Amino acid sequence: MKAINIKDKHALFTKQWHPHRIATVDDMQVLLAKIKGEFVWHSHDDEDELFQVIKGTLYMQFRDRTEIVKEGELIVVPKG
């Protein structure tokens, strides 16, 4: 068991939209990614997704609204 420094891990890669697994908790993976620009809208039938903003702002677009997630905040997107 060892502490994971998110800033150090983040500095190791430069590619946008390329998640890196930094930990596993039971059956779930903890992924870290650099995100910039827009991504294709999609959904997951069998799993929820959690997004935590380390730096910057995330505009999460849903069918009926846009949620603004700021630095230090997170959002859980339910499956489906």
Short mmCIF file of N, CA and C in Angstrom, two decimals:
data_model
loop_
_atom_site.label_atom_id
_atom_site.label_comp_id
_atom_site.label_asym_id
_atom_site.label_seq_id
_atom_site.Cartn_x
_atom_site.Cartn_y
_atom_site.Cartn_z
N MET A 1 0.84 -1.17 0.00
CA MET A 1 0.00 0.00 0.00
C MET A 1 0.89 1.24 0.00
N LYS A 2 0.63 2.11 -0.95
CA LYS A 2 1.44 3.31 -1.07
C LYS A 2 0.55 4.45 -1.57
N ALA A 3 0.79 5.65 -1.08
CA ALA A 3 0.02 6.81 -1.53
C ALA A 3 0.32 7.09 -3.00
N ILE A 4 -0.71 7.53 -3.73
CA ILE A 4 -0.57 7.87 -5.14
C ILE A 4 -0.67 9.39 -5.27
N ASN A 5 0.35 10.00 -5.83
CA ASN A 5 0.34 11.44 -6.03
C ASN A 5 -0.24 11.71 -7.42
N ILE A 6 -1.45 12.24 -7.46
CA ILE A 6 -2.15 12.46 -8.72
C ILE A 6 -1.40 13.44 -9.61
N LYS A 7 -0.85 14.50 -9.05
CA LYS A 7 -0.10 15.48 -9.86
C LYS A 7 1.11 14.84 -10.51
N ASP A 8 1.83 13.99 -9.77
CA ASP A 8 2.99 13.30 -10.34
C ASP A 8 2.57 12.37 -11.47
N LYS A 9 1.50 11.62 -11.26
CA LYS A 9 1.01 10.70 -12.31
C LYS A 9 0.58 11.50 -13.54
N HIS A 10 -0.11 12.60 -13.30
CA HIS A 10 -0.62 13.44 -14.39
C HIS A 10 0.53 13.98 -15.25
N ALA A 11 1.65 14.28 -14.63
CA ALA A 11 2.81 14.84 -15.34
C ALA A 11 3.50 13.81 -16.24
N LEU A 12 3.20 12.53 -16.05
CA LEU A 12 3.87 11.48 -16.81
C LEU A 12 3.36 11.32 -18.24
N PHE A 13 2.21 11.88 -18.56
CA PHE A 13 1.68 11.71 -19.92
C PHE A 13 1.17 13.02 -20.50
N THR A 14 1.10 13.06 -21.84
CA THR A 14 0.71 14.28 -22.53
C THR A 14 -0.49 14.09 -23.44
N LYS A 15 -0.79 12.88 -23.85
CA LYS A 15 -1.91 12.63 -24.77
C LYS A 15 -3.24 13.01 -24.15
N GLN A 16 -4.08 13.68 -24.95
CA GLN A 16 -5.43 14.02 -24.52
C GLN A 16 -6.35 12.82 -24.74
N TRP A 17 -7.33 12.65 -23.87
CA TRP A 17 -8.37 11.62 -24.00
C TRP A 17 -7.79 10.20 -24.01
N HIS A 18 -6.68 10.00 -23.34
CA HIS A 18 -6.07 8.67 -23.26
C HIS A 18 -5.95 8.30 -21.77
N PRO A 19 -6.97 7.62 -21.22
CA PRO A 19 -6.95 7.32 -19.78
C PRO A 19 -5.85 6.34 -19.37
N HIS A 20 -5.31 6.57 -18.20
CA HIS A 20 -4.29 5.70 -17.62
C HIS A 20 -4.81 5.17 -16.29
N ARG A 21 -4.71 3.87 -16.08
CA ARG A 21 -5.13 3.30 -14.80
C ARG A 21 -4.07 3.61 -13.75
N ILE A 22 -4.50 4.24 -12.66
CA ILE A 22 -3.56 4.56 -11.59
C ILE A 22 -3.84 3.74 -10.33
N ALA A 23 -4.99 3.06 -10.30
CA ALA A 23 -5.33 2.22 -9.15
C ALA A 23 -6.52 1.33 -9.51
N THR A 24 -6.71 0.30 -8.71
CA THR A 24 -7.88 -0.57 -8.82
C THR A 24 -8.48 -0.71 -7.43
N VAL A 25 -9.80 -0.56 -7.35
CA VAL A 25 -10.53 -0.70 -6.09
C VAL A 25 -11.58 -1.78 -6.32
N ASP A 26 -11.40 -2.93 -5.69
CA ASP A 26 -12.27 -4.08 -5.94
C ASP A 26 -12.31 -4.33 -7.45
N ASP A 27 -13.48 -4.26 -8.07
CA ASP A 27 -13.61 -4.51 -9.51
C ASP A 27 -13.48 -3.24 -10.35
N MET A 28 -13.29 -2.10 -9.71
CA MET A 28 -13.31 -0.83 -10.45
C MET A 28 -11.91 -0.27 -10.64
N GLN A 29 -11.72 0.35 -11.79
CA GLN A 29 -10.46 0.99 -12.11
C GLN A 29 -10.55 2.49 -11.83
N VAL A 30 -9.46 3.04 -11.32
CA VAL A 30 -9.36 4.49 -11.17
C VAL A 30 -8.49 4.96 -12.33
N LEU A 31 -9.10 5.74 -13.23
CA LEU A 31 -8.41 6.20 -14.43
C LEU A 31 -8.14 7.69 -14.33
N LEU A 32 -7.01 8.10 -14.88
CA LEU A 32 -6.63 9.51 -14.91
C LEU A 32 -6.40 9.88 -16.37
N ALA A 33 -6.99 10.99 -16.81
CA ALA A 33 -6.84 11.41 -18.20
C ALA A 33 -6.77 12.93 -18.29
N LYS A 34 -6.05 13.38 -19.29
CA LYS A 34 -6.06 14.80 -19.63
C LYS A 34 -7.15 14.99 -20.68
N ILE A 35 -7.99 15.98 -20.46
CA ILE A 35 -9.13 16.19 -21.35
C ILE A 35 -9.09 17.63 -21.84
N LYS A 36 -9.24 17.79 -23.16
CA LYS A 36 -9.28 19.13 -23.74
C LYS A 36 -10.17 19.07 -24.97
N GLY A 37 -11.06 20.04 -25.09
CA GLY A 37 -11.94 20.07 -26.25
C GLY A 37 -13.17 19.20 -26.03
N GLU A 38 -13.82 18.85 -27.13
CA GLU A 38 -15.07 18.10 -27.06
C GLU A 38 -14.83 16.61 -27.27
N PHE A 39 -15.73 15.82 -26.72
CA PHE A 39 -15.69 14.36 -26.88
C PHE A 39 -17.06 13.92 -27.37
N VAL A 40 -17.11 12.84 -28.10
CA VAL A 40 -18.37 12.34 -28.65
C VAL A 40 -19.29 11.89 -27.52
N TRP A 41 -20.53 12.37 -27.54
CA TRP A 41 -21.52 11.99 -26.54
C TRP A 41 -21.74 10.48 -26.62
N HIS A 42 -21.78 9.85 -25.46
CA HIS A 42 -22.02 8.40 -25.41
C HIS A 42 -22.60 8.05 -24.05
N SER A 43 -23.03 6.80 -23.91
CA SER A 43 -23.54 6.33 -22.61
C SER A 43 -23.03 4.92 -22.36
N HIS A 44 -23.10 4.51 -21.11
CA HIS A 44 -22.70 3.16 -20.71
C HIS A 44 -23.91 2.45 -20.13
N ASP A 45 -24.25 1.30 -20.69
CA ASP A 45 -25.44 0.57 -20.25
C ASP A 45 -25.26 -0.11 -18.89
N ASP A 46 -24.03 -0.50 -18.55
CA ASP A 46 -23.82 -1.36 -17.39
C ASP A 46 -23.01 -0.74 -16.25
N GLU A 47 -22.58 0.49 -16.41
CA GLU A 47 -21.74 1.06 -15.35
C GLU A 47 -21.91 2.57 -15.24
N ASP A 48 -21.82 3.05 -14.00
CA ASP A 48 -21.80 4.49 -13.75
C ASP A 48 -20.39 5.00 -14.07
N GLU A 49 -20.26 6.31 -14.22
CA GLU A 49 -18.95 6.91 -14.42
C GLU A 49 -18.79 8.10 -13.47
N LEU A 50 -17.61 8.24 -12.91
CA LEU A 50 -17.30 9.35 -12.02
C LEU A 50 -16.23 10.20 -12.68
N PHE A 51 -16.45 11.51 -12.73
CA PHE A 51 -15.48 12.45 -13.26
C PHE A 51 -15.13 13.43 -12.15
N GLN A 52 -13.84 13.56 -11.85
CA GLN A 52 -13.36 14.53 -10.88
C GLN A 52 -12.45 15.51 -11.61
N VAL A 53 -12.70 16.78 -11.43
CA VAL A 53 -11.90 17.81 -12.10
C VAL A 53 -10.76 18.21 -11.17
N ILE A 54 -9.54 17.96 -11.62
CA ILE A 54 -8.35 18.31 -10.85
C ILE A 54 -7.96 19.76 -11.15
N LYS A 55 -8.04 20.12 -12.44
CA LYS A 55 -7.68 21.47 -12.87
C LYS A 55 -8.58 21.87 -14.04
N GLY A 56 -9.07 23.09 -14.03
CA GLY A 56 -9.90 23.57 -15.13
C GLY A 56 -11.38 23.40 -14.84
N THR A 57 -12.17 23.34 -15.91
CA THR A 57 -13.62 23.23 -15.82
C THR A 57 -14.10 22.21 -16.85
N LEU A 58 -15.05 21.37 -16.45
CA LEU A 58 -15.64 20.37 -17.34
C LEU A 58 -17.10 20.74 -17.59
N TYR A 59 -17.48 20.82 -18.84
CA TYR A 59 -18.87 21.07 -19.22
C TYR A 59 -19.45 19.73 -19.66
N MET A 60 -20.22 19.10 -18.79
CA MET A 60 -20.78 17.77 -19.04
C MET A 60 -22.17 17.95 -19.65
N GLN A 61 -22.29 17.58 -20.92
CA GLN A 61 -23.56 17.76 -21.62
C GLN A 61 -24.41 16.51 -21.53
N PHE A 62 -25.63 16.70 -21.06
CA PHE A 62 -26.63 15.64 -21.03
C PHE A 62 -27.67 15.95 -22.10
N ARG A 63 -28.60 15.05 -22.29
CA ARG A 63 -29.63 15.27 -23.32
C ARG A 63 -30.41 16.57 -23.08
N ASP A 64 -30.66 16.89 -21.80
CA ASP A 64 -31.55 18.00 -21.49
C ASP A 64 -30.87 19.19 -20.81
N ARG A 65 -29.55 19.10 -20.55
CA ARG A 65 -28.90 20.20 -19.84
C ARG A 65 -27.37 20.02 -19.88
N THR A 66 -26.68 21.04 -19.44
CA THR A 66 -25.23 20.99 -19.29
C THR A 66 -24.90 21.24 -17.82
N GLU A 67 -24.10 20.37 -17.23
CA GLU A 67 -23.62 20.55 -15.86
C GLU A 67 -22.20 21.09 -15.93
N ILE A 68 -21.91 22.10 -15.14
CA ILE A 68 -20.57 22.66 -15.07
C ILE A 68 -19.89 22.12 -13.83
N VAL A 69 -18.77 21.43 -14.04
CA VAL A 69 -18.01 20.81 -12.94
C VAL A 69 -16.69 21.56 -12.84
N LYS A 70 -16.47 22.19 -11.69
CA LYS A 70 -15.30 23.04 -11.51
C LYS A 70 -14.19 22.30 -10.77
N GLU A 71 -13.02 22.93 -10.77
CA GLU A 71 -11.86 22.41 -10.06
C GLU A 71 -12.23 22.00 -8.65
N GLY A 72 -11.84 20.78 -8.26
CA GLY A 72 -12.13 20.29 -6.92
C GLY A 72 -13.49 19.65 -6.78
N GLU A 73 -14.29 19.63 -7.85
CA GLU A 73 -15.62 19.02 -7.81
C GLU A 73 -15.61 17.72 -8.60
N LEU A 74 -16.67 16.93 -8.38
CA LEU A 74 -16.84 15.71 -9.16
C LEU A 74 -18.31 15.54 -9.52
N ILE A 75 -18.54 14.69 -10.51
CA ILE A 75 -19.90 14.37 -10.93
C ILE A 75 -19.97 12.87 -11.21
N VAL A 76 -21.07 12.26 -10.80
CA VAL A 76 -21.31 10.84 -11.08
C VAL A 76 -22.40 10.77 -12.14
N VAL A 77 -22.09 10.11 -13.25
CA VAL A 77 -23.04 9.94 -14.34
C VAL A 77 -23.60 8.53 -14.25
N PRO A 78 -24.90 8.39 -13.98
CA PRO A 78 -25.49 7.05 -13.84
C PRO A 78 -25.47 6.28 -15.16
N LYS A 79 -25.41 4.97 -15.06
CA LYS A 79 -25.43 4.14 -16.27
C LYS A 79 -26.70 4.41 -17.07
N GLY A 80 -26.61 4.15 -18.36
CA GLY A 80 -27.77 4.34 -19.24
C GLY A 80 -27.78 5.72 -19.78
#
